[in-house]
Amino acid sequence: MRKRLSQVSRIVIKLGTSVITNLSKRPDLPHMTHLIRQMSDLRALGKEVIIVSSGAVGAGRGVLGFEKKPKTLAGLQACAAVGQSRLMAIYEKLFSIYDINIAQVLLTHDDLEDHNRNLNARSTLISLLEHRIVPIINENDTVSVEELKFGDNDRLSALVAALLPSDLLILLTTVDGLMKNFGTPEQEIISTVNEIDDALRLQASGTSNDAAVGGMKTKILAGEIATRSGIPMIIANGRKKDVLVSLMEGEEVGTLFEPDDSMLPGRKRWIAFFHHTKGSLVVDEGAKTALIKKGKSLLFPGVKAVHGAFDKGDVVSINDTSNREFARGIIEVSSRELISNEIPESEVIHRNNMVIL
Ligand code: GLU
């Protein structure tokens, strides 16, 4: 897989806050220039580059006089508003050294949750790429409130990769990759992850760095979205010299998450990853087996419990009897109809509108 990386053409690169800010928490201009020079090299090889950049809240913090990351939503949003424009001014200047035009794209979760808006966001990004412009994406932190948030830019970058779709997702952070035995003398980098399983999820713990939002946990979740979408993902140290160029030359840098063999079709990616589900159904073992093993639709008799309030057309989680989500789908009936047993037909989620996770 590593060797094939030199052939990919569309790359989403996520830059974490600590990758682009220095120790005094200001944008690290020399290092940003170094990264942008590498991106310009990739572009010269004919690759399309899409950036998901964190750092808006960080860049605004100093200006507003916050010693630490503010705790209130309004404080964070004010920092983001000030910081985002500063950040873009820096990107504009640094990319212009290499004669590359950039565009700011700020997204909220519901821009991608609604199917038409999702398709529209995709067309806009594709149009920017066709014009050889580098889109620089961030969450629209100034207006997104908790329930509407992507939450972190690891997830946002995986969603952008799944939306386009891209051929590769690179998360640049300040650690060398995913570690085995982290914090012990036997600490060792995991070069390749073939499958994201419970053991791996357990190994990934949150970060204590107060500038960063996600730790490894959010990166593993991003890995689930990317690999299920058929997109390889790499976690690497964005502070290492020439990291992007080395990666693209197939060197053993960082941790590579191998993609699933097949890419979920666009509509299924949208059902699986772009929703804050409105509720969940708990189904019995028989229904679970029929869904997973036989690719059947979900029928009313298999539903044991209904949680949340949802309408026909909403995306809901399908959970097993230990309440673990194993699938998602677009529901044909409302929660009200399910609870009152007044359902118009026995099929509650059609198999074409369902994704096994
Ligand atoms: N959107 C946030 C910012 O620009 C960062 C979120 C994250 O790093 O996950 O500061």
mmCIF file of C-alpha atoms in Angstrom, residues 3-4 9 20 23 30 42 50 55 61 71 75 79 82 88 117 143 145 149 151 176 181 214 227 231 260 280 300 342:
data_model
loop_
_atom_site.group_PDB
_atom_site.id
_atom_site.type_symbol
_atom_site.label_atom_id
_atom_site.label_comp_id
_atom_site.label_asym_id
_atom_site.label_seq_id
_atom_site.Cartn_x
_atom_site.Cartn_y
_atom_site.Cartn_z
ATOM 1 C CA LYS A 3 4.322 2.182 -2.481
ATOM 2 C CA ARG A 4 0.991 2.960 -4.124
ATOM 3 C CA SER A 9 -4.171 12.141 -6.900
ATOM 4 C CA ILE A 20 0.830 25.125 13.000
ATOM 5 C CA LEU A 23 5.301 27.214 21.862
ATOM 6 C CA PRO A 30 8.445 29.172 9.394
ATOM 7 C CA LEU A 42 2.739 17.773 -4.410
ATOM 8 C CA ILE A 50 -7.417 19.969 0.274
ATOM 9 C CA GLY A 55 -5.952 26.654 14.869
ATOM 10 C CA ARG A 61 -6.924 33.351 22.005
ATOM 11 C CA LYS A 71 -14.452 27.415 28.777
ATOM 12 C CA GLY A 75 -15.613 32.779 24.457
ATOM 13 C CA CYS A 79 -11.745 33.437 19.564
ATOM 14 C CA VAL A 82 -10.899 36.589 15.371
ATOM 15 C CA MET A 88 -6.567 32.755 6.456
ATOM 16 C CA ARG A 117 -26.626 20.638 0.907
ATOM 17 C CA VAL A 143 -21.894 29.822 14.691
ATOM 18 C CA VAL A 145 -23.443 25.191 18.711
ATOM 19 C CA LYS A 149 -21.060 20.460 15.743
ATOM 20 C CA GLY A 151 -16.897 18.263 17.275
ATOM 21 C CA ASP A 176 4.855 10.026 15.255
ATOM 22 C CA ASN A 181 2.623 0.323 24.794
ATOM 23 C CA GLY A 214 -9.010 15.313 19.811
ATOM 24 C CA THR A 227 -11.313 3.141 5.833
ATOM 25 C CA ILE A 231 -9.870 5.657 1.727
ATOM 26 C CA ASP A 260 -11.589 -1.644 3.203
ATOM 27 C CA SER A 280 -32.343 4.262 17.838
ATOM 28 C CA PHE A 300 -41.337 -4.460 12.582
ATOM 29 C CA GLU A 342 -49.857 1.773 14.225
#
